[in-house]
Amino acid sequence: MNEKKVGIVMGSDSDLPVVEKAVNTLRQLGIRCETHVYSAHRTPAEAGSFARGARENGFGVIIAAAGMAAHLAGAIAANTTLPVIGIPCKGPTLDGIDALLSTVQMPSGIPVATVAVNGGVNAALLAAQILAVNDEALAAKLDDMRAEAAAAVLAKDAKISAELSD
Ligand code: RP5
């Protein structure tokens, strides 16, 4: 098991369905995570404090999920030099474009690696790939996971091709 944990922060418990996809993917890979609800707007002190202490508290990457005017990933990134992955969450209006632009459009100097709207799985995989830079066992698990995903696609191809080809 990787010695580093993944920190996961969401702006509201309403983001939980997206975050659960990330947690499940990390668990499949045997990566420890710690999950919190901290908001850039409603609880900025707690969000900043978590980010400032993250490196010394054993985290290697932080995933931040938020919707609407989604400043959480940027606010976390402003308080740590650990890699921060932002998940823009789709809100009740604007189809997540609001959160996407708020998360991805970081000014030079404070990067956030932004995944797709509601991209919980890819956030976890990217976090795993970052930890796997110096963890060969984890890199092998990622290879296995990709091979399984490819096999599943090829099985679908075989089924559909058999049914719909003349
Ligand atoms: C953001 O506002 C949260 O990340 C959430 O996506 C959105 C709405 O939050 P709730 O009003 O559902 O708590 O800060």
Coordinates of N, CA, C and O and ligand atoms in Angstrom, one line a residue:
M1 N 0.8 -1.2 0.0 CA 0.0 0.0 0.0 C 0.9 1.3 0.0 O 1.9 1.3 0.7
N2 N 0.5 2.2 -0.8 CA 1.3 3.5 -0.9 C 1.3 4.2 0.4 O 0.3 4.3 1.1
E3 N 2.5 4.7 0.8 CA 2.6 5.3 2.1 C 1.9 6.7 2.1 O 1.5 7.2 3.2
K4 N 1.7 7.3 1.0 CA 1.0 8.6 0.9 C -0.6 8.4 0.8 O -1.0 7.5 0.0
K5 N -1.3 9.2 1.4 CA -2.8 9.2 1.3 C -3.2 10.2 0.3 O -2.5 11.2 0.0
V6 N -4.4 10.0 -0.2 CA -5.1 11.1 -1.0 C -6.1 11.8 -0.2 O -6.9 11.2 0.5
G7 N -6.0 13.1 -0.1 CA -7.0 13.9 0.5 C -8.1 14.3 -0.4 O -7.8 14.7 -1.6
I8 N -9.3 14.1 0.0 CA -10.4 14.5 -0.8 C -11.3 15.5 0.0 O -11.7 15.3 1.1
V9 N -11.5 16.6 -0.7 CA -12.3 17.7 -0.1 C -13.5 18.0 -1.0 O -13.3 18.1 -2.2
M10 N -14.7 18.1 -0.5 CA -15.8 18.5 -1.3 C -16.5 19.8 -0.6 O -16.5 19.9 0.6
G11 N -17.0 20.6 -1.5 CA -17.6 21.9 -1.0 C -18.8 21.7 -0.2 O -19.2 22.6 0.6
S12 N -19.6 20.6 -0.5 CA -20.8 20.4 0.2 C -21.1 18.9 0.1 O -20.6 18.2 -0.8
D13 N -21.9 18.4 1.1 CA -22.3 17.0 1.0 C -23.1 16.7 -0.3 O -23.3 15.5 -0.6
S14 N -23.7 17.7 -0.9 CA -24.4 17.5 -2.2 C -23.5 17.1 -3.3 O -23.9 16.6 -4.3
D15 N -22.2 17.2 -3.1 CA -21.2 16.7 -4.1 C -20.8 15.3 -3.9 O -20.0 14.7 -4.6
L16 N -21.4 14.6 -2.9 CA -21.0 13.3 -2.5 C -21.1 12.2 -3.6 O -20.2 11.4 -3.8
P17 N -22.2 12.3 -4.4 CA -22.3 11.2 -5.5 C -21.1 11.3 -6.4 O -20.6 10.2 -6.9
V18 N -20.5 12.4 -6.7 CA -19.3 12.5 -7.5 C -18.1 12.0 -6.8 O -17.3 11.3 -7.3
V19 N -18.0 12.4 -5.5 CA -16.8 12.1 -4.7 C -16.8 10.6 -4.4 O -15.7 10.0 -4.4
E20 N -18.0 10.0 -4.3 CA -18.0 8.5 -4.0 C -17.3 7.7 -5.2 O -16.7 6.7 -5.0
K21 N -17.5 8.2 -6.4 CA -16.8 7.6 -7.5 C -15.3 7.6 -7.4 O -14.6 6.6 -7.7
A22 N -14.8 8.7 -6.9 CA -13.3 8.8 -6.6 C -12.9 7.9 -5.5 O -11.9 7.1 -5.6
V23 N -13.7 7.9 -4.4 CA -13.3 7.0 -3.3 C -13.3 5.5 -3.7 O -12.4 4.8 -3.4
N24 N -14.4 5.1 -4.4 CA -14.4 3.7 -4.9 C -13.2 3.3 -5.7 O -12.7 2.2 -5.6
T25 N -12.9 4.2 -6.6 CA -11.7 3.9 -7.5 C -10.4 3.8 -6.7 O -9.6 2.9 -7.0
L26 N -10.2 4.7 -5.8 CA -9.0 4.7 -4.9 C -9.0 3.4 -4.1 O -7.9 2.7 -4.0
R27 N -10.2 3.0 -3.6 CA -10.2 1.7 -2.8 C -9.9 0.5 -3.7 O -9.2 -0.4 -3.3
Q28 N -10.4 0.5 -5.0 CA -10.0 -0.6 -5.9 C -8.5 -0.7 -6.0 O -8.0 -1.8 -6.3
L29 N -7.8 0.4 -6.0 CA -6.4 0.4 -6.1 C -5.6 0.3 -4.8 O -4.4 0.3 -4.8
G30 N -6.4 0.2 -3.7 CA -5.7 0.0 -2.4 C -5.0 1.3 -1.9 O -4.1 1.2 -1.1
I31 N -5.5 2.4 -2.3 CA -4.9 3.7 -1.9 C -5.8 4.3 -0.8 O -7.0 4.4 -0.9
R32 N -5.1 4.6 0.3 CA -5.9 5.2 1.4 C -6.3 6.6 1.1 O -5.5 7.4 0.5
C33 N -7.5 7.0 1.6 CA -7.9 8.4 1.4 C -8.6 8.9 2.7 O -9.0 8.1 3.5
E34 N -8.6 10.2 2.8 CA -9.3 10.8 3.9 C -10.2 11.9 3.3 O -9.8 12.7 2.4
T35 N -11.5 11.9 3.6 CA -12.5 12.7 2.9 C -13.2 13.7 3.9 O -13.5 13.3 5.0
H36 N -13.3 14.9 3.4 CA -13.8 16.0 4.2 C -14.8 16.9 3.4 O -14.7 17.0 2.2
V37 N -15.7 17.5 4.2 CA -16.5 18.6 3.6 C -16.0 19.9 4.1 O -16.1 20.2 5.3
Y38 N -15.3 20.6 3.2 CA -14.7 22.0 3.6 C -15.1 22.9 2.4 O -14.8 22.5 1.2
S39 N -15.6 24.0 2.7 CA -16.0 24.9 1.6 C -15.1 26.1 1.5 O -14.7 26.6 2.5
A40 N -14.7 26.5 0.3 CA -13.9 27.7 0.1 C -14.6 28.9 0.6 O -14.0 29.9 0.9
H41 N -16.0 28.9 0.6 CA -16.8 30.0 0.9 C -17.4 30.0 2.3 O -17.4 31.0 3.0
R42 N -17.9 28.8 2.7 CA -18.6 28.7 3.9 C -17.7 28.3 5.1 O -18.0 28.7 6.2
T43 N -16.6 27.6 4.8 CA -15.6 27.3 5.9 C -14.2 27.5 5.4 O -13.4 26.5 5.3
P44 N -13.9 28.7 5.0 CA -12.6 28.9 4.4 C -11.4 28.6 5.3 O -10.3 28.2 4.9
A45 N -11.6 28.9 6.6 CA -10.5 28.6 7.5 C -10.1 27.2 7.6 O -8.9 26.8 7.6
E46 N -11.1 26.3 7.6 CA -10.9 24.9 7.7 C -10.3 24.3 6.4 O -9.4 23.5 6.4
A47 N -10.8 24.9 5.3 CA -10.2 24.4 4.0 C -8.7 24.8 3.9 O -7.9 24.0 3.5
G48 N -8.4 26.0 4.3 CA -7.0 26.5 4.2 C -6.1 25.7 5.2 O -5.0 25.3 4.8
S49 N -6.6 25.5 6.4 CA -5.8 24.8 7.4 C -5.5 23.3 6.9 O -4.4 22.8 7.1
F50 N -6.5 22.7 6.3 CA -6.3 21.3 5.8 C -5.2 21.3 4.8 O -4.3 20.5 4.8
A51 N -5.3 22.3 3.8 CA -4.3 22.3 2.8 C -2.9 22.6 3.3 O -1.9 22.0 2.9
R52 N -2.8 23.5 4.2 CA -1.5 23.9 4.8 C -0.8 22.8 5.5 O 0.4 22.6 5.5
G53 N -1.6 21.9 6.1 CA -1.1 20.8 6.9 C -1.0 19.5 6.1 O -0.5 18.5 6.7
A54 N -1.4 19.5 4.9 CA -1.6 18.2 4.2 C -0.3 17.5 4.0 O -0.2 16.3 4.2
R55 N 0.8 18.2 3.6 CA 2.0 17.5 3.3 C 2.6 16.8 4.6 O 2.9 15.7 4.6
E56 N 2.6 17.6 5.7 CA 3.1 17.0 6.9 C 2.2 15.9 7.5 O 2.6 15.1 8.3
N57 N 1.0 15.9 7.1 CA 0.0 14.9 7.5 C -0.1 13.7 6.7 O -1.0 12.9 6.8
G58 N 0.9 13.6 5.7 CA 1.0 12.3 5.0 C 0.3 12.2 3.7 O 0.2 11.1 3.1
F59 N -0.2 13.3 3.2 CA -0.9 13.3 1.9 C 0.1 13.5 0.8 O 1.0 14.3 0.9
G60 N -0.2 12.9 -0.4 CA 0.6 13.1 -1.6 C -0.1 13.8 -2.6 O 0.6 14.4 -3.5
V61 N -1.4 13.8 -2.6 CA -2.2 14.5 -3.7 C -3.5 14.9 -3.0 O -4.0 14.2 -2.0
I62 N -4.1 16.0 -3.4 CA -5.5 16.4 -2.9 C -6.4 16.5 -4.1 O -6.1 17.1 -5.2
I63 N -7.6 15.9 -3.9 CA -8.7 16.1 -4.9 C -9.7 17.0 -4.3 O -10.1 16.8 -3.1
A64 N -10.1 18.0 -5.0 CA -11.1 19.0 -4.5 C -12.3 19.0 -5.5 O -12.1 19.3 -6.7
A65 N -13.5 18.7 -5.0 CA -14.7 18.7 -5.8 C -15.7 19.8 -5.3 O -15.9 19.9 -4.1
A66 N -16.1 20.6 -6.3 CA -17.1 21.7 -5.9 C -17.9 22.1 -7.2 O -17.4 21.9 -8.3
G67 N -19.0 22.6 -6.9 CA -19.9 23.1 -8.0 C -20.1 24.6 -7.9 O -19.6 25.3 -7.0
M68 N -20.9 25.1 -8.8 CA -21.3 26.5 -8.9 C -20.0 27.4 -9.1 O -19.2 27.1 -9.9
A69 N -19.9 28.4 -8.3 CA -18.7 29.3 -8.3 C -17.6 28.5 -7.6 O -17.3 28.8 -6.4
A70 N -17.0 27.5 -8.3 CA -16.2 26.5 -7.6 C -14.8 26.9 -7.4 O -13.9 26.7 -8.2
H71 N -14.5 27.6 -6.3 CA -13.2 28.1 -5.9 C -12.4 27.1 -5.0 O -11.3 27.5 -4.7
L72 N -13.0 26.0 -4.7 CA -12.4 25.2 -3.7 C -11.0 24.6 -4.1 O -10.0 24.7 -3.3
A73 N -10.9 24.1 -5.3 CA -9.6 23.5 -5.7 C -8.6 24.6 -5.8 O -7.4 24.4 -5.3
G74 N -8.9 25.8 -6.3 CA -7.9 26.9 -6.3 C -7.5 27.3 -4.9 O -6.4 27.6 -4.7
A75 N -8.5 27.4 -4.0 CA -8.2 27.8 -2.6 C -7.3 26.8 -1.9 O -6.4 27.2 -1.2
I76 N -7.6 25.5 -2.2 CA -6.7 24.5 -1.6 C -5.3 24.6 -2.2 O -4.3 24.6 -1.5
A77 N -5.2 24.8 -3.6 CA -3.9 24.9 -4.2 C -3.1 26.1 -3.8 O -1.9 26.1 -3.8
A78 N -3.8 27.2 -3.4 CA -3.1 28.4 -2.9 C -2.4 28.1 -1.6 O -1.5 28.9 -1.2
N79 N -2.8 27.0 -0.9 CA -2.2 26.8 0.4 C -1.4 25.6 0.5 O -1.0 25.1 1.6
T80 N -1.0 25.0 -0.6 CA -0.1 23.8 -0.6 C 0.6 23.7 -1.9 O 0.1 24.2 -3.0
T81 N 1.8 23.1 -1.9 CA 2.5 22.8 -3.2 C 2.3 21.3 -3.6 O 2.9 20.8 -4.5
L82 N 1.5 20.6 -2.8 CA 1.1 19.3 -3.3 C 0.2 19.4 -4.6 O -0.4 20.4 -4.8
P83 N 0.3 18.4 -5.5 CA -0.6 18.5 -6.6 C -2.1 18.5 -6.2 O -2.5 17.7 -5.4
V84 N -2.8 19.3 -6.8 CA -4.3 19.4 -6.6 C -5.1 19.2 -7.8 O -4.8 19.7 -8.9
I85 N -6.0 18.2 -7.7 CA -6.9 17.9 -8.8 C -8.3 18.4 -8.5 O -8.9 18.1 -7.5
G86 N -8.8 19.2 -9.5 CA -10.1 19.8 -9.3 C -11.2 19.0 -10.1 O -11.0 18.6 -11.2
I87 N -12.3 18.7 -9.4 CA -13.5 18.1 -10.1 C -14.6 19.2 -10.1 O -15.1 19.5 -9.0
P88 N -14.9 19.7 -11.2 CA -16.0 20.6 -11.3 C -17.3 19.7 -11.2 O -17.5 18.8 -12.0
C89 N -18.2 20.1 -10.3 CA -19.4 19.3 -10.1 C -20.6 20.1 -10.8 O -20.7 21.3 -10.7
K90 N -21.4 19.3 -11.4 CA -22.6 19.9 -12.1 C -23.6 20.3 -11.1 O -24.0 19.6 -10.2
G91 N -24.0 21.6 -11.2 CA -25.0 22.1 -10.3 C -26.4 22.2 -10.9 O -26.6 21.6 -11.9
P92 N -27.3 22.9 -10.2 CA -28.7 22.9 -10.7 C -29.0 23.7 -12.0 O -30.0 23.5 -12.6
T93 N -28.0 24.6 -12.3 CA -28.2 25.4 -13.5 C -26.8 25.3 -14.3 O -25.8 24.9 -13.7
L94 N -26.8 25.7 -15.5 CA -25.6 25.9 -16.3 C -24.8 24.6 -16.7 O -23.7 24.7 -17.2
D95 N -25.4 23.5 -16.3 CA -24.8 22.2 -16.7 C -23.3 22.0 -16.3 O -22.6 21.2 -16.9
G96 N -22.9 22.7 -15.2 CA -21.5 22.5 -14.8 C -20.5 23.3 -15.4 O -19.3 23.3 -15.1
I97 N -20.9 24.1 -16.4 CA -20.0 25.0 -17.1 C -19.4 26.1 -16.1 O -18.3 26.5 -16.2
D98 N -20.3 26.5 -15.2 CA -19.9 27.5 -14.2 C -18.7 26.9 -13.4 O -17.6 27.5 -13.2
A99 N -18.9 25.7 -12.9 CA -17.8 25.0 -12.1 C -16.6 24.7 -12.9 O -15.5 24.8 -12.4
L100 N -16.8 24.3 -14.1 CA -15.7 23.9 -15.0 C -14.8 25.1 -15.2 O -13.5 25.0 -15.0
L101 N -15.3 26.3 -15.5 CA -14.5 27.4 -15.8 C -13.9 28.0 -14.5 O -12.7 28.4 -14.5
S102 N -14.7 27.9 -13.4 CA -14.1 28.4 -12.1 C -12.9 27.6 -11.7 O -12.0 28.0 -11.0
T103 N -13.0 26.3 -12.0 CA -11.9 25.4 -11.5 C -10.7 25.4 -12.5 O -9.6 25.4 -12.0
V104 N -11.0 25.4 -13.8 CA -9.8 25.2 -14.7 C -9.1 26.5 -15.0 O -7.9 26.5 -15.3
Q105 N -9.7 27.7 -14.8 CA -9.1 28.9 -15.3 C -8.2 29.5 -14.2 O -8.5 30.7 -13.8
M106 N -7.2 28.8 -13.7 CA -6.4 29.3 -12.6 C -5.3 30.2 -13.2 O -4.8 30.0 -14.3
P107 N -5.0 31.3 -12.5 CA -3.9 32.2 -12.9 C -2.6 31.5 -12.8 O -2.4 30.6 -12.0
S108 N -1.6 32.0 -13.6 CA -0.2 31.4 -13.5 C 0.3 31.5 -12.1 O 0.2 32.4 -11.4
G109 N 0.9 30.4 -11.7 CA 1.6 30.3 -10.4 C 0.9 29.3 -9.5 O 1.5 28.8 -8.6
I110 N -0.4 29.1 -9.7 CA -1.2 28.2 -8.8 C -1.9 27.2 -9.6 O -3.1 27.5 -9.9
P111 N -1.3 26.1 -10.0 CA -2.0 25.2 -10.9 C -3.0 24.3 -10.2 O -2.8 23.9 -9.1
V112 N -4.1 24.0 -11.0 CA -5.0 22.9 -10.6 C -5.2 22.1 -11.8 O -5.5 22.5 -12.9
A113 N -5.0 20.8 -11.7 CA -5.3 19.8 -12.7 C -6.7 19.5 -12.8 O -7.2 18.8 -11.9
T114 N -7.4 20.0 -13.7 CA -8.9 19.9 -13.7 C -9.4 18.7 -14.6 O -8.9 18.6 -15.8
V115 N -10.2 17.9 -14.1 CA -10.8 16.8 -14.8 C -12.2 17.2 -15.3 O -12.6 18.3 -15.1
A116 N -12.8 16.3 -16.0 CA -14.1 16.6 -16.6 C -15.2 16.9 -15.6 O -15.0 16.5 -14.4
V117 N -16.3 17.5 -16.0 CA -17.4 17.8 -15.1 C -17.9 16.4 -14.5 O -18.1 15.5 -15.3
N118 N -18.0 16.4 -13.2 CA -18.4 15.1 -12.5 C -17.4 14.0 -12.7 O -17.7 12.8 -12.5
G119 N -16.1 14.3 -13.0 CA -15.1 13.3 -13.3 C -14.4 12.7 -12.1 O -13.2 12.7 -12.0
G120 N -15.2 12.1 -11.3 CA -14.7 11.5 -10.1 C -13.7 10.3 -10.3 O -12.7 10.2 -9.6
V121 N -14.0 9.5 -11.3 CA -13.1 8.3 -11.6 C -11.8 8.8 -12.1 O -10.7 8.4 -11.6
N122 N -11.8 9.7 -13.0 CA -10.5 10.2 -13.6 C -9.7 11.0 -12.5 O -8.5 10.9 -12.6
A123 N -10.4 11.7 -11.6 CA -9.6 12.4 -10.6 C -8.9 11.4 -9.7 O -7.7 11.6 -9.4
A124 N -9.5 10.3 -9.4 CA -8.8 9.2 -8.6 C -7.7 8.6 -9.4 O -6.6 8.3 -8.9
L125 N -8.0 8.3 -10.7 CA -6.9 7.7 -11.5 C -5.7 8.6 -11.7 O -4.6 8.1 -11.6
L126 N -6.0 9.9 -11.8 CA -4.9 10.8 -12.0 C -4.1 10.9 -10.7 O -2.9 10.9 -10.6
A127 N -4.8 10.9 -9.6 CA -4.1 10.9 -8.2 C -3.3 9.7 -8.1 O -2.1 9.7 -7.6
A128 N -3.8 8.5 -8.5 CA -3.1 7.3 -8.4 C -1.8 7.3 -9.3 O -0.7 6.9 -8.9
Q129 N -2.0 7.9 -10.5 CA -0.8 8.0 -11.4 C 0.3 8.9 -10.9 O 1.5 8.6 -11.0
I130 N -0.1 9.9 -10.2 CA 0.9 10.8 -9.5 C 1.6 10.0 -8.4 O 2.8 10.0 -8.4
L131 N 0.9 9.3 -7.6 CA 1.5 8.5 -6.5 C 2.4 7.4 -7.1 O 3.4 6.9 -6.5
A132 N 2.0 6.9 -8.3 CA 2.7 5.7 -8.9 C 4.0 6.2 -9.5 O 4.8 5.3 -9.9
V133 N 4.3 7.4 -9.6 CA 5.6 7.9 -10.1 C 6.8 7.2 -9.4 O 7.8 6.8 -10.0
N134 N 6.6 7.0 -8.1 CA 7.7 6.4 -7.3 C 7.1 5.1 -6.6 O 7.5 4.8 -5.5
D135 N 6.2 4.4 -7.2 CA 5.6 3.3 -6.6 C 5.3 2.2 -7.7 O 4.2 2.3 -8.3
E136 N 6.2 1.3 -7.9 CA 6.0 0.4 -9.0 C 4.9 -0.6 -8.9 O 4.2 -1.0 -9.8
A137 N 4.6 -0.9 -7.6 CA 3.4 -1.9 -7.4 C 2.1 -1.2 -7.8 O 1.2 -1.8 -8.4
L138 N 2.0 0.1 -7.4 CA 0.8 0.8 -7.8 C 0.7 1.0 -9.3 O -0.4 0.9 -9.9
A139 N 1.9 1.3 -10.0 CA 1.9 1.4 -11.4 C 1.4 0.1 -12.1 O 0.7 0.1 -13.1
A140 N 1.8 -1.0 -11.5 CA 1.4 -2.3 -12.0 C -0.1 -2.5 -11.9 O -0.8 -3.0 -12.8
K141 N -0.7 -2.1 -10.8 CA -2.1 -2.1 -10.6 C -2.9 -1.3 -11.6 O -3.9 -1.7 -12.1
L142 N -2.3 -0.1 -11.9 CA -2.9 0.8 -12.9 C -2.9 0.1 -14.3 O -3.8 0.2 -15.0
D143 N -1.8 -0.6 -14.6 CA -1.7 -1.3 -15.9 C -2.8 -2.4 -15.9 O -3.4 -2.6 -16.9
D144 N -2.9 -3.1 -14.8 CA -3.9 -4.2 -14.8 C -5.3 -3.6 -15.0 O -6.2 -4.2 -15.7
M145 N -5.6 -2.5 -14.3 CA -6.9 -1.9 -14.4 C -7.2 -1.5 -15.9 O -8.3 -1.7 -16.4
R146 N -6.2 -0.9 -16.5 CA -6.4 -0.5 -17.9 C -6.6 -1.8 -18.8 O -7.4 -1.7 -19.7
A147 N -5.9 -2.8 -18.5 CA -6.0 -4.0 -19.3 C -7.4 -4.6 -19.2 O -8.1 -5.1 -20.1
E148 N -7.9 -4.6 -17.9 CA -9.3 -5.1 -17.7 C -10.3 -4.2 -18.4 O -11.3 -4.7 -19.0
A149 N -10.1 -2.9 -18.4 CA -11.1 -2.0 -19.1 C -11.0 -2.3 -20.6 O -12.1 -2.3 -21.2
A150 N -9.8 -2.5 -21.1 CA -9.7 -2.7 -22.6 C -10.4 -4.0 -22.9 O -11.1 -4.1 -23.9
A151 N -10.2 -5.1 -22.1 CA -10.9 -6.4 -22.3 C -12.4 -6.2 -22.3 O -13.1 -6.9 -23.1
A152 N -12.9 -5.4 -21.4 CA -14.4 -5.2 -21.4 C -14.9 -4.5 -22.6 O -15.9 -4.9 -23.2
V153 N -14.1 -3.6 -23.2 CA -14.5 -2.9 -24.4 C -14.5 -3.9 -25.6 O -15.4 -3.9 -26.4
L154 N -13.4 -4.7 -25.6 CA -13.3 -5.7 -26.7 C -14.4 -6.7 -26.7 O -14.9 -7.2 -27.7
A155 N -14.8 -7.1 -25.5 CA -16.0 -8.0 -25.3 C -17.2 -7.4 -25.9 O -18.0 -8.1 -26.6
K156 N -17.4 -6.1 -25.6 CA -18.6 -5.4 -26.1 C -18.5 -5.3 -27.7 O -19.5 -5.5 -28.4
D157 N -17.3 -5.1 -28.2 CA -17.1 -5.0 -29.6 C -17.5 -6.4 -30.2 O -18.2 -6.4 -31.2
A158 N -17.0 -7.5 -29.6 CA -17.3 -8.8 -30.2 C -18.8 -9.1 -30.2 O -19.4 -9.6 -31.2
K159 N -19.5 -8.7 -29.1 CA -21.0 -8.9 -29.0 C -21.7 -8.1 -30.1 O -22.5 -8.6 -30.9
I160 N -21.4 -6.8 -30.1 CA -22.1 -5.9 -31.1 C -21.8 -6.3 -32.5 O -22.7 -6.3 -33.4
S161 N -20.5 -6.5 -32.7 CA -20.1 -6.9 -34.1 C -20.8 -8.2 -34.6 O -21.3 -8.3 -35.7
A162 N -21.0 -9.2 -33.7 CA -21.6 -10.4 -34.0 C -23.1 -10.2 -34.3 O -23.7 -10.8 -35.2
E163 N -23.7 -9.3 -33.5 CA -25.2 -9.0 -33.7 C -25.5 -8.2 -34.9 O -26.6 -8.3 -35.5
L164 N -24.6 -7.2 -35.2 CA -25.0 -6.2 -36.1 C -24.2 -6.1 -37.4 O -24.2 -5.1 -38.1
S165 N -23.5 -7.2 -37.7 CA -22.7 -7.2 -38.9 C -23.3 -8.3 -39.9 O -23.8 -9.3 -39.4
D166 N -23.3 -8.0 -41.2 CA -23.9 -9.0 -42.1 C -22.7 -9.8 -42.8 O -21.6 -9.4 -42.8
Ligands
RP5_1 C1 -20.6 24.5 -3.8 O1 -21.9 24.9 -3.9 C2 -20.6 23.0 -3.4 O2 -19.4 22.4 -3.9 C3 -21.8 22.5 -4.1 O3 -21.5 21.9 -5.4 C4 -22.6 23.8 -4.4 C5 -24.0 23.8 -3.8 O4 -23.9 23.5 -2.4 P1 -25.2 23.2 -1.5 O5 -26.0 24.4 -1.6 O6 -25.8 22.0 -2.1 O7 -24.7 22.9 -0.1 O8 -19.9 25.2 -2.8

